[in-house]
Coordinates of N, CA and C in Angstrom, one line a residue:
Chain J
X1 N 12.9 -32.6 -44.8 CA 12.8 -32.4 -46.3 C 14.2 -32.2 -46.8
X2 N 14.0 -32.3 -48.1 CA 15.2 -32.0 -49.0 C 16.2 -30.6 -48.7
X3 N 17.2 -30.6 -48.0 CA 18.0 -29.4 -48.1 C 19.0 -29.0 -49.0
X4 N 19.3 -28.1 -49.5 CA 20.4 -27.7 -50.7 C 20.9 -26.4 -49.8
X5 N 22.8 -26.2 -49.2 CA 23.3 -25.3 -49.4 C 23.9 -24.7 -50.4
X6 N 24.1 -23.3 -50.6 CA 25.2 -22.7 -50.7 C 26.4 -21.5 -50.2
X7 N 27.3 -21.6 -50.7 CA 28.7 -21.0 -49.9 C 29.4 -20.0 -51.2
X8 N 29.4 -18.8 -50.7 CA 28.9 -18.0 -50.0 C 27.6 -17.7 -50.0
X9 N 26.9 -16.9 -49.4 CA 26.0 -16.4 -49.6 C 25.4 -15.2 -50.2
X10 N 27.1 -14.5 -49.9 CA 27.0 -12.7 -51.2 C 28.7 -13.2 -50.7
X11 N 29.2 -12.3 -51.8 CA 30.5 -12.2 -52.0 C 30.5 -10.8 -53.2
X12 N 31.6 -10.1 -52.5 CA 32.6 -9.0 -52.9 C 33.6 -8.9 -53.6
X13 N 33.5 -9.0 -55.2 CA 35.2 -9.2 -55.4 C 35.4 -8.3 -56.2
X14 N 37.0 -7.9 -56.9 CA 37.5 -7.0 -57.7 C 37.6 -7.6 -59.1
X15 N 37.3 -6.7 -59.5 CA 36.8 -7.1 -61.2 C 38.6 -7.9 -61.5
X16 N 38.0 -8.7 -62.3 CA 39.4 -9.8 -62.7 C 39.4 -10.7 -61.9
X17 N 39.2 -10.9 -60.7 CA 39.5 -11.8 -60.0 C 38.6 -13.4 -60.6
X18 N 38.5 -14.5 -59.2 CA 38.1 -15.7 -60.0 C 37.2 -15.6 -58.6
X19 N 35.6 -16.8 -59.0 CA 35.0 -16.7 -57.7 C 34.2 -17.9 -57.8
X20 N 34.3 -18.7 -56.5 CA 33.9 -20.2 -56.6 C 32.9 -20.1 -55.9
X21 N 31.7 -20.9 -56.3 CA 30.7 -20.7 -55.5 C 29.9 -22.0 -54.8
X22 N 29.8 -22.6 -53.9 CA 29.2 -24.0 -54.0 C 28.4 -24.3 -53.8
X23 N 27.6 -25.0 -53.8 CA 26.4 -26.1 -54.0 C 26.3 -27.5 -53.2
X24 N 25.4 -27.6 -52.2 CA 25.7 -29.0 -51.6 C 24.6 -29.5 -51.3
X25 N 24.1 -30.8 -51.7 CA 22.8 -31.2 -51.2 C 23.3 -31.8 -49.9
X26 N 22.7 -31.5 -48.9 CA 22.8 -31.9 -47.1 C 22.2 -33.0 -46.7
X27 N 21.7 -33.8 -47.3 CA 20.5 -35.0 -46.7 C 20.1 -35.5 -47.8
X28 N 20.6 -35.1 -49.1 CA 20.1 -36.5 -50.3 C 21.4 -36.7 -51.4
X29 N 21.5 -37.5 -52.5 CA 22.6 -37.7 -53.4 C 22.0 -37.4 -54.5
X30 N 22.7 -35.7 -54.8 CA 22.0 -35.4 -56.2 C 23.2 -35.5 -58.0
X31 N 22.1 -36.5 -58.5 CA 22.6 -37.0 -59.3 C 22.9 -35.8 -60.8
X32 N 22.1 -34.6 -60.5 CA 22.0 -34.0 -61.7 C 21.6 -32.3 -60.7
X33 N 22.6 -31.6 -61.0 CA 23.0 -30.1 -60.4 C 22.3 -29.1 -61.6
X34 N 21.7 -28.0 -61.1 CA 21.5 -27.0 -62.3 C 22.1 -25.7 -61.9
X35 N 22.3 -25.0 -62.5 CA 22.8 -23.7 -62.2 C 22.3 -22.4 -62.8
X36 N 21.5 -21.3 -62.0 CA 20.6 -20.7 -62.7 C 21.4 -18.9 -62.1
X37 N 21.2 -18.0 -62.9 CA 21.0 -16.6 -62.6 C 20.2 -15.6 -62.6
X38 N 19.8 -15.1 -62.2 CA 18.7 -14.4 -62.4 C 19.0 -12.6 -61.5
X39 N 18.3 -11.8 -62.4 CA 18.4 -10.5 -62.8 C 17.1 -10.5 -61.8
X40 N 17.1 -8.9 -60.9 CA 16.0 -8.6 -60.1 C 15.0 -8.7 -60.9
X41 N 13.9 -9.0 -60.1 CA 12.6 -9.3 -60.5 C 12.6 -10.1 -62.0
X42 N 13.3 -10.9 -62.6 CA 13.0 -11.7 -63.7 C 13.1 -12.8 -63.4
X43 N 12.8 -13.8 -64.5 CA 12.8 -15.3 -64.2 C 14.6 -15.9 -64.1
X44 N 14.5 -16.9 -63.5 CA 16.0 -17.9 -63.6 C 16.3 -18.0 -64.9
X45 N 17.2 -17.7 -65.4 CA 17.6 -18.4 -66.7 C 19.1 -19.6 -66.5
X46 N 18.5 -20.6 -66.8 CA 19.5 -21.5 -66.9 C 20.9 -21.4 -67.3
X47 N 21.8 -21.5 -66.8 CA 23.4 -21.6 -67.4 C 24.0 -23.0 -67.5
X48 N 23.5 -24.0 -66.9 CA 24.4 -25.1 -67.0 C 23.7 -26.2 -66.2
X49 N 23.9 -27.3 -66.5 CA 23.2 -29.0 -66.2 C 24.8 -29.4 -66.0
X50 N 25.0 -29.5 -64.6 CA 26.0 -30.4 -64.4 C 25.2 -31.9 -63.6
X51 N 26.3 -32.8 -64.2 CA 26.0 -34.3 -63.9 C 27.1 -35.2 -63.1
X52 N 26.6 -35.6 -62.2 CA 27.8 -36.5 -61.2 C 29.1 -37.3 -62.1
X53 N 30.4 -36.9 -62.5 CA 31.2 -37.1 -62.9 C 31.2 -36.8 -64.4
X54 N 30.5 -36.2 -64.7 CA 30.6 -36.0 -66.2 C 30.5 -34.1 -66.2
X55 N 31.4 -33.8 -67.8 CA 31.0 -32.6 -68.1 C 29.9 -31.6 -68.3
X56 N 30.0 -30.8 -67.5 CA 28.3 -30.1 -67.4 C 28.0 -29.3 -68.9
X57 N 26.4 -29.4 -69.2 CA 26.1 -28.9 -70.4 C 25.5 -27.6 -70.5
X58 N 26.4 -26.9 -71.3 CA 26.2 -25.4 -70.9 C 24.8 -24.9 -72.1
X59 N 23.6 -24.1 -71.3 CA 23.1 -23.5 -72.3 C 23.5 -22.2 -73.4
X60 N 23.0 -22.4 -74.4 CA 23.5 -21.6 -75.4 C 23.7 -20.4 -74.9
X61 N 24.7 -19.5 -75.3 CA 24.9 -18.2 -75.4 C 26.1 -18.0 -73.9
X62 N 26.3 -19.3 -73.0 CA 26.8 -19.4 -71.7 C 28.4 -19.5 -72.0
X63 N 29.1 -18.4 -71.5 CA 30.3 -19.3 -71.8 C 31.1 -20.0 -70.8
X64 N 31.8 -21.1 -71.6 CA 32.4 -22.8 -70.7 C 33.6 -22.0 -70.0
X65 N 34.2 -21.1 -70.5 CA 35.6 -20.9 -70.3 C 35.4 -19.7 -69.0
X66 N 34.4 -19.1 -69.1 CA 34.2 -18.0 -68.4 C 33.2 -18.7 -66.9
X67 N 32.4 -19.4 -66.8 CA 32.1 -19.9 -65.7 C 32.1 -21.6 -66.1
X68 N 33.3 -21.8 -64.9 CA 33.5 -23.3 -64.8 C 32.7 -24.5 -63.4
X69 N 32.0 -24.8 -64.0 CA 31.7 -26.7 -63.7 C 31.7 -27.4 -63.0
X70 N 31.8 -27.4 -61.6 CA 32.5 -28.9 -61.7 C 31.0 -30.1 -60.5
X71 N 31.5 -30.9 -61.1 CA 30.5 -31.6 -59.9 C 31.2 -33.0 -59.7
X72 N 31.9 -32.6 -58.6 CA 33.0 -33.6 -58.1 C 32.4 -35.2 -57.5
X73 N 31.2 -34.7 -56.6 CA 30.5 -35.6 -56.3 C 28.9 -35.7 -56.1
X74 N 28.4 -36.6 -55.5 CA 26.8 -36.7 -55.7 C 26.4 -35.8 -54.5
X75 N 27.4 -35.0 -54.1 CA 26.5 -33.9 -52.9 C 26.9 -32.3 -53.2
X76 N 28.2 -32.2 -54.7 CA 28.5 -30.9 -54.4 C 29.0 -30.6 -55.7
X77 N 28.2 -29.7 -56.1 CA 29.1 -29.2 -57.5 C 29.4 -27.6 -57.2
X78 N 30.2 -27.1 -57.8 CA 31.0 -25.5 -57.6 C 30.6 -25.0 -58.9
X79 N 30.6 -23.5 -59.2 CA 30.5 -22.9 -60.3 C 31.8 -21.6 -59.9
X80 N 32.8 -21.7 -60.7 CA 33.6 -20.4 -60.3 C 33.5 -19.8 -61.7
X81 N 33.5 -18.8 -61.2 CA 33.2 -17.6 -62.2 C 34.6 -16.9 -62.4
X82 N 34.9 -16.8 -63.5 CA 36.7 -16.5 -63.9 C 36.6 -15.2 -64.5
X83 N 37.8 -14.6 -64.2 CA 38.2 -13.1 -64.7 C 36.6 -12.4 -64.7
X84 N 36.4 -12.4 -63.1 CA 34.8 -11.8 -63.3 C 35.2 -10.2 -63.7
X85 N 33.7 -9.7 -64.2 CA 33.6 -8.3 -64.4 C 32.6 -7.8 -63.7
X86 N 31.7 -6.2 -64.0 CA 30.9 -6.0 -63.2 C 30.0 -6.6 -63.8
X87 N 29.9 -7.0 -65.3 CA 28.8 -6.9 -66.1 C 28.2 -8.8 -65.1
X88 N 28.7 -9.5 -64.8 CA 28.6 -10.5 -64.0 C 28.2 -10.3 -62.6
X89 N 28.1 -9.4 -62.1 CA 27.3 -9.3 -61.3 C 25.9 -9.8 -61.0
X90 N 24.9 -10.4 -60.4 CA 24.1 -11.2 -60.4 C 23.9 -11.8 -59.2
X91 N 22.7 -12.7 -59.0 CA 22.4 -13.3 -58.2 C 22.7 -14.9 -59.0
X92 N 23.0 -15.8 -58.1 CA 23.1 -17.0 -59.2 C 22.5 -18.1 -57.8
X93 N 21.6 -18.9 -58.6 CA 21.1 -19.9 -57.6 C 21.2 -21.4 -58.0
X94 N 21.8 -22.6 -57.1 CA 21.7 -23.5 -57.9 C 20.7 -24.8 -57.6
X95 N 20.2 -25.7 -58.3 CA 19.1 -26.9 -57.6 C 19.9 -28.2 -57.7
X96 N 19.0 -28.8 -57.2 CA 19.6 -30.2 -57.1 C 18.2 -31.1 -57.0
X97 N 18.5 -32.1 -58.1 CA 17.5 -33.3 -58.1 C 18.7 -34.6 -57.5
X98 N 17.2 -35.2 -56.5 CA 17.5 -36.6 -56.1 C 17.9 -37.5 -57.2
X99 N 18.3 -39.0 -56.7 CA 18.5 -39.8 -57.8 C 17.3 -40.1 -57.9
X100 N 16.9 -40.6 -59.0 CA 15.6 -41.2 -58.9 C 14.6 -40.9 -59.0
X101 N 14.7 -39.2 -59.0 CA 13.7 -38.0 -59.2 C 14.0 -36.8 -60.4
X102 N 14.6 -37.3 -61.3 CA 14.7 -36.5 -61.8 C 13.9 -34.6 -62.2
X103 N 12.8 -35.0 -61.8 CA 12.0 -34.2 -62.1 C 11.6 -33.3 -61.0
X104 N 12.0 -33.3 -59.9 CA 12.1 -32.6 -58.7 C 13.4 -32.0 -58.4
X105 N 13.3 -30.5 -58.4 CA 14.1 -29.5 -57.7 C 14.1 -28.9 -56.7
X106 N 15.6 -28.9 -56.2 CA 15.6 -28.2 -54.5 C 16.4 -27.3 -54.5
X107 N 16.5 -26.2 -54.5 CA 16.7 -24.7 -55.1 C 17.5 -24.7 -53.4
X108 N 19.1 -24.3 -53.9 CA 19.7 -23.6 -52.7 C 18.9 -22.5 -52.7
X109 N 20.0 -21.7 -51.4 CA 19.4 -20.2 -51.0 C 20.4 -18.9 -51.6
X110 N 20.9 -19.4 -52.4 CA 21.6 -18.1 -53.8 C 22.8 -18.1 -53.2
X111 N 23.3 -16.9 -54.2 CA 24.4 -16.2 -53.9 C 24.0 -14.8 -54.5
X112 N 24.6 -13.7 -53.7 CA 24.6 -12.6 -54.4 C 26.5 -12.1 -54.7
X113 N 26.5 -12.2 -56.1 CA 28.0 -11.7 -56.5 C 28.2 -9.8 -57.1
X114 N 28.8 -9.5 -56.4 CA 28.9 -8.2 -56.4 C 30.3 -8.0 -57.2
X115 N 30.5 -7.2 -58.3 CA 32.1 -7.8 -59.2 C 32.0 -6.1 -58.7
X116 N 33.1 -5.4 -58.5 CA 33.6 -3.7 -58.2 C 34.8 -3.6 -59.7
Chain N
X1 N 10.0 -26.7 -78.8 CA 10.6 -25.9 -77.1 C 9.5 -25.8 -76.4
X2 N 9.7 -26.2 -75.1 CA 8.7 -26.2 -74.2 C 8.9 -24.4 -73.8
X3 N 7.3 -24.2 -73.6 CA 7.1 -22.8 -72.9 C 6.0 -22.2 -71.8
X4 N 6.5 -21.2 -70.7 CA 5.9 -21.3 -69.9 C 5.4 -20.0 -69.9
X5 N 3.8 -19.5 -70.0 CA 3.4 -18.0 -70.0 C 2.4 -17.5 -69.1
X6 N 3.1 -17.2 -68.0 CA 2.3 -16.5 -67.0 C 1.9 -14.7 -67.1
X7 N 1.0 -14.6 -67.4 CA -0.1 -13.3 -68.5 C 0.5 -12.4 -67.4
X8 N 0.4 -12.0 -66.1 CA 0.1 -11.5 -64.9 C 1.3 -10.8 -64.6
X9 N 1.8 -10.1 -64.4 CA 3.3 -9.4 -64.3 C 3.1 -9.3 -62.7
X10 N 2.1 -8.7 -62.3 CA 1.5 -8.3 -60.6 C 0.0 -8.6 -60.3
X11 N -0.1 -8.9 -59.5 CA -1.3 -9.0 -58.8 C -1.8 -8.4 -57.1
X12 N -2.8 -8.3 -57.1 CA -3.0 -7.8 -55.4 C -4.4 -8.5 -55.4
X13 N -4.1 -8.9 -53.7 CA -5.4 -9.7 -52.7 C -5.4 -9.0 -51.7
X14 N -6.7 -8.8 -51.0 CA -6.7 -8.7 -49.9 C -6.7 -9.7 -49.2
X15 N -5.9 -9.1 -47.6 CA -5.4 -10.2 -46.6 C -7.6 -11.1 -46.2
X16 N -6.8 -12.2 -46.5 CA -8.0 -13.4 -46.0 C -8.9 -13.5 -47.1
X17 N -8.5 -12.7 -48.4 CA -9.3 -13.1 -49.8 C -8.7 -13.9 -50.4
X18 N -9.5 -14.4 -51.6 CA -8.9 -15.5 -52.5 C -8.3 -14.9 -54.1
X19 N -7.0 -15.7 -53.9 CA -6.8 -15.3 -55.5 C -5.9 -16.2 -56.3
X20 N -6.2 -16.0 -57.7 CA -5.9 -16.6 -58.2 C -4.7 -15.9 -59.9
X21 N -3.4 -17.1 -60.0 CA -2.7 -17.1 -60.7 C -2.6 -17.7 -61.7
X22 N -2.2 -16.9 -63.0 CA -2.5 -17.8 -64.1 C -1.2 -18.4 -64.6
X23 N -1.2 -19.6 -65.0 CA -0.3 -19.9 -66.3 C -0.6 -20.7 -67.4
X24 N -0.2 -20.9 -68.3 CA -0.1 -21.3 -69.2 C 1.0 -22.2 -70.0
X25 N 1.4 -23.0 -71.0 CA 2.4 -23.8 -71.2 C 1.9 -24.5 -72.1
X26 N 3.0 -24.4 -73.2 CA 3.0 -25.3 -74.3 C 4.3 -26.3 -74.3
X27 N 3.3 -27.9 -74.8 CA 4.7 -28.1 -74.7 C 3.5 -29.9 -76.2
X28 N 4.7 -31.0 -76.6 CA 4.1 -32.1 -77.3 C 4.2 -33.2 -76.1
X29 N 4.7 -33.3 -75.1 CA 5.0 -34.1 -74.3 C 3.4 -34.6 -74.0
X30 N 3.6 -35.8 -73.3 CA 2.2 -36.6 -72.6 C 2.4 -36.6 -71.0
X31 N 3.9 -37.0 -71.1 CA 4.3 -37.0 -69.4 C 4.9 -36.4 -69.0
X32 N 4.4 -35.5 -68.5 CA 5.7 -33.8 -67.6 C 4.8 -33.5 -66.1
X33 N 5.5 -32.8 -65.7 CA 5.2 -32.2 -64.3 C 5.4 -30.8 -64.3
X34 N 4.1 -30.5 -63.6 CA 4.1 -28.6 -63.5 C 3.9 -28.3 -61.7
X35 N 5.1 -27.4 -61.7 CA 5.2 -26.9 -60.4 C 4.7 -25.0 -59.9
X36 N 4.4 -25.0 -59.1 CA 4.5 -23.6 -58.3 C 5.5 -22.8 -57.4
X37 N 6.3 -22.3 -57.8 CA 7.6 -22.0 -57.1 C 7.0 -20.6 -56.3
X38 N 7.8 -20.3 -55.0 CA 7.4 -19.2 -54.2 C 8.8 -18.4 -53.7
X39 N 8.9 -17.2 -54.7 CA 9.9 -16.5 -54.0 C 9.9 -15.5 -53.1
X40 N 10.0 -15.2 -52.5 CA 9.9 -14.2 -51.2 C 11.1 -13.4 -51.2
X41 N 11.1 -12.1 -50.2 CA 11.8 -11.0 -50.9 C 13.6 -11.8 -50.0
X42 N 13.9 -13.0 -49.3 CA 14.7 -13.9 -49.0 C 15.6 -14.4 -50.5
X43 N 14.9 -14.0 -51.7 CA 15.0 -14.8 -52.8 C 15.1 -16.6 -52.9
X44 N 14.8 -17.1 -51.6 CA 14.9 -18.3 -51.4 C 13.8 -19.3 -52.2
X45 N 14.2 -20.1 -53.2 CA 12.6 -20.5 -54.0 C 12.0 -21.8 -53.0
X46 N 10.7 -21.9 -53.1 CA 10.3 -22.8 -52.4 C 9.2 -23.5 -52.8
X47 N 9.7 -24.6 -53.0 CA 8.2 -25.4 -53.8 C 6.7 -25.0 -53.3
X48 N 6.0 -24.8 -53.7 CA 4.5 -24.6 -53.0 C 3.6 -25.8 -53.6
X49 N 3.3 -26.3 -54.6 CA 2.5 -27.4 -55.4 C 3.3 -28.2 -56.1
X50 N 2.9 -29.2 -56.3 CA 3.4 -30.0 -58.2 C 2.0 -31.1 -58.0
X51 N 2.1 -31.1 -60.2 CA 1.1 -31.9 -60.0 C 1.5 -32.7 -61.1
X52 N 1.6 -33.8 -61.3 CA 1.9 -34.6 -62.0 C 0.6 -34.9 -63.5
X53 N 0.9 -35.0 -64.9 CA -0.1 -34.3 -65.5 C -0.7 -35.9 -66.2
X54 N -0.2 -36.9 -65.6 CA -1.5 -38.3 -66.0 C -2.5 -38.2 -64.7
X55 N -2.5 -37.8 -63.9 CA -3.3 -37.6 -62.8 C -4.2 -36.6 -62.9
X56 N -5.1 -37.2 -63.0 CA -6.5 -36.0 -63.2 C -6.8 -34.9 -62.3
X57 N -6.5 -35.7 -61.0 CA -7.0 -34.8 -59.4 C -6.4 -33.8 -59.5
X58 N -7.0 -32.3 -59.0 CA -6.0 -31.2 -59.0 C -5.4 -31.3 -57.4
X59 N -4.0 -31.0 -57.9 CA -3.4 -30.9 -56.3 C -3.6 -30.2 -55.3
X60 N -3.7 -30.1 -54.4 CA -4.2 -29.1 -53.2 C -2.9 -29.0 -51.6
X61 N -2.5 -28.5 -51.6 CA -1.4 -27.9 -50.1 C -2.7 -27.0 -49.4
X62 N -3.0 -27.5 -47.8 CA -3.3 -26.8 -47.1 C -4.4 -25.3 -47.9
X63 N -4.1 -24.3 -47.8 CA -4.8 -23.2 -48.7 C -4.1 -22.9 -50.4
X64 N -3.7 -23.9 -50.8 CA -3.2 -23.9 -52.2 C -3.8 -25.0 -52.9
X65 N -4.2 -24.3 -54.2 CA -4.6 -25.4 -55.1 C -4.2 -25.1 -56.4
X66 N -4.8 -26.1 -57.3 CA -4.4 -25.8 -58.6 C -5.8 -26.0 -59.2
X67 N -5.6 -25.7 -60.2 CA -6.5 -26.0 -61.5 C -6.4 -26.1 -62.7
X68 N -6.2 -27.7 -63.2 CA -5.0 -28.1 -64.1 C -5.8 -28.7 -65.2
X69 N -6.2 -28.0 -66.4 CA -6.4 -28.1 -67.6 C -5.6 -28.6 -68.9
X70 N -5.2 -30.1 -68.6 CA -4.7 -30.3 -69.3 C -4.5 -30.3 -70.9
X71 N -6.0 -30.6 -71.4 CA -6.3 -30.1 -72.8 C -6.3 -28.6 -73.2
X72 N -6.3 -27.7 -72.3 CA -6.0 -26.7 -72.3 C -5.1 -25.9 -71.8
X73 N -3.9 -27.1 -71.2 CA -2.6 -26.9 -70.7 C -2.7 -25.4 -70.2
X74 N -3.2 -25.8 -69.3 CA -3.5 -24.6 -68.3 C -3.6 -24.9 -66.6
X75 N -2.4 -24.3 -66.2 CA -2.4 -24.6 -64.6 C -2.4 -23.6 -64.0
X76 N -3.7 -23.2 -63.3 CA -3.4 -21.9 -62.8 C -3.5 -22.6 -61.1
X77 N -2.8 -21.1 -60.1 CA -3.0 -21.3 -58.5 C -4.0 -20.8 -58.0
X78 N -4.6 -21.2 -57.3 CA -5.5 -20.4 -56.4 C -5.1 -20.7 -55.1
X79 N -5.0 -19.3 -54.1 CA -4.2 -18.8 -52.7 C -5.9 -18.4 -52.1
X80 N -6.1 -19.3 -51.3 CA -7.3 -19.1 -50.5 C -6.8 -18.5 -49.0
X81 N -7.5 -17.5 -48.4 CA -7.2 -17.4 -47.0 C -5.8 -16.3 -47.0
X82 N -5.4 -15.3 -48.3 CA -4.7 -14.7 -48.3 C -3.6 -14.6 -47.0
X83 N -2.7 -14.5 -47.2 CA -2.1 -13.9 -45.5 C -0.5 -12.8 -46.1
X84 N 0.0 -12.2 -45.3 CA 0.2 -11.3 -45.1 C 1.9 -11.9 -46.0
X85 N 1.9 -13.1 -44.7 CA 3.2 -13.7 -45.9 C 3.6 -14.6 -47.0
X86 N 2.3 -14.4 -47.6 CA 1.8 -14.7 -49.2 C 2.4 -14.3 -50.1
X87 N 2.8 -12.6 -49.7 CA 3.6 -11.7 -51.1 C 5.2 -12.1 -51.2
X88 N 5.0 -12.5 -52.7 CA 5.7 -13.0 -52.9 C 6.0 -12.7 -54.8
X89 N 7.2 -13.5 -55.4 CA 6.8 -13.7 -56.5 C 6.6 -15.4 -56.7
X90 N 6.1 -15.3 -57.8 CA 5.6 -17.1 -57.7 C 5.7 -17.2 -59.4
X91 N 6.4 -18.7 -59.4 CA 6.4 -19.0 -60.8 C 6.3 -20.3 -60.9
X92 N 5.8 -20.4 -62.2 CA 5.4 -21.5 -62.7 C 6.1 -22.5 -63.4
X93 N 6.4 -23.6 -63.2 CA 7.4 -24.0 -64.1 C 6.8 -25.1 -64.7
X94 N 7.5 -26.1 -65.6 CA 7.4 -27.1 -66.6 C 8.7 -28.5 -66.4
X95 N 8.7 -29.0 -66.2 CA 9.6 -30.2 -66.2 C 9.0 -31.4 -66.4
X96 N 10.1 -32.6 -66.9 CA 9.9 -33.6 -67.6 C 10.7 -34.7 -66.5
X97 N 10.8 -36.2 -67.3 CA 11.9 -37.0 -66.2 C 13.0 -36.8 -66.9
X98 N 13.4 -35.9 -67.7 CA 14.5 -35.1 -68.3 C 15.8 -34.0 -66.8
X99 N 14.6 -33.7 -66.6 CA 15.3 -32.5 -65.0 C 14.9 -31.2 -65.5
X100 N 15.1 -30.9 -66.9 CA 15.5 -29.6 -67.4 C 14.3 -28.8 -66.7
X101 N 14.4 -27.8 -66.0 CA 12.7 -26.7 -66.0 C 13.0 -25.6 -66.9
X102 N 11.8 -25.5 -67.3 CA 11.4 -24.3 -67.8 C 10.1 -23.1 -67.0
X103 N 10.5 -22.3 -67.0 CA 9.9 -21.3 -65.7 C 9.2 -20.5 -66.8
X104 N 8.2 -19.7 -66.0 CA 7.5 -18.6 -66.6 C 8.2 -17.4 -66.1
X105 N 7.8 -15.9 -66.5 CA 8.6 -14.9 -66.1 C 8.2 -14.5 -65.1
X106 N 7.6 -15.1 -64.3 CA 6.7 -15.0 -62.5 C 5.4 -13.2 -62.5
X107 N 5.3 -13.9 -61.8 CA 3.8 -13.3 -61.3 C 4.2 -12.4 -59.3
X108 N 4.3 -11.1 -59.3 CA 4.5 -10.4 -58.5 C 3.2 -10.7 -57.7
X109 N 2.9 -11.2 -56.6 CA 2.3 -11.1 -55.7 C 2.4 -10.1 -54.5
X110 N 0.9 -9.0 -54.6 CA 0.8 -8.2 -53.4 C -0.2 -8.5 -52.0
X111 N 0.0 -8.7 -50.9 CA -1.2 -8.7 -50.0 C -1.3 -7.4 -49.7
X112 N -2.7 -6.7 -49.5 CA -2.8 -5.6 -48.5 C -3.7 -5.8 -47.3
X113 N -2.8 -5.5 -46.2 CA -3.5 -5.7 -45.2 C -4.9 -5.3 -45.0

């Protein structure tokens, strides 16, 4: 089946710092990345649709400048999270659809970001 | 805006009973896809169903099914044969050949032994 990493898996940093997180589909070429966070026991809320070589589309209220984008290729996009604080703390998880499938998601296995 | 409303915040089964989860979803679309996602305390999500909504047949996995009311855009799960590693949270989601999903606010699943 469809596998989706990510890297790290929890990470520890000092408030201010910058923190990259990645995303890699292992066995398919995903044309369209999503990037979600989610708060204990609540649902995912979406932050961002990145797309293989194009600028990812941030949902409302998300900010561009504060977590950056990128989806370099068809197996790996990054989210780094800049001048993190604690209020950024979170779990963040990201999916990946096949080409051709748009409508099917394969949910890495998270990250947990811990900002001190 | 598409929306996903799962009524149920928690639930409890007994191990090897049957039970069943609700959702609900509005949306004007004709062609979308509704899935069952399964989180476990791993937080790892993992698909459990999808049913594609021009297809009448309700989908079925092994001890999972659905029961998919389209005119009444209503897809609920039913977990037959409860088991122990069942509990979970489970949500429901909505997607299109767009990608975008839209999730419900999940449904706490308990087994008791």
């Amino acid at each position: 089946g469809a596998v989706v990493s990510q890297h790290p898996s929890w990470v520890i940093c000092k408030s201010g710092t910058s923190v990259k997180i990645e995303c890699r589909s292992l066995d398919f070429q995903a044309t369209t990345m999503f990037w979600y966070r989610q708060f204990p026991k609540q649902s995912l809320m979406l932050m961002a649709t990145s797309n293989e070589g194009s600028k990812a589309t941030y949902e409302q209220g998300v900010e561009k400048d504060k977590f950056l984008i990128n989806h370099a290729s068809l197996t790996l996009s990054t989210l780094t999270v800049t001048s993190a604080h604690p209020e950024d703390s979170s779990f963040y998880i990201c999916s990946a659809s096949p080409a051709g499938s748009q409508e099917t998601q394969y949910f890495g296995p998270g990250t947990r970001l811990l900002v001190l | 805006a598409q929306t996903v409303t799962q009524s149920q915040p928690e639930m409890s089964v007994q191990e090897a009973e049957t039970v069943t989860l609700s959702c609900t979803y509005d949306t004007s679309e004709s062609d979308y896809y509704l899935f069952w996602y399964k989180q476990p305390p791993s937080r790892q999500m993992i698909l459990v169903i999808r049913q594609e909504a021009y297809k009448q047949q309700n989908a079925t996995e092994n001890r999972f099914s659905v029961n998919f009311q389209k005119a009444a855009k209503s897809f609920s799960l039913k977990i037959s044969d409860s088991q122990l590693g069942d509990a979970a949270m489970y949500f429901c989601a909505y997607n299109t050949n767009a990608g975008k999903s839209t999730f419900g606010d999940g449904t706490t699943l308990t087994v008791k032994p």
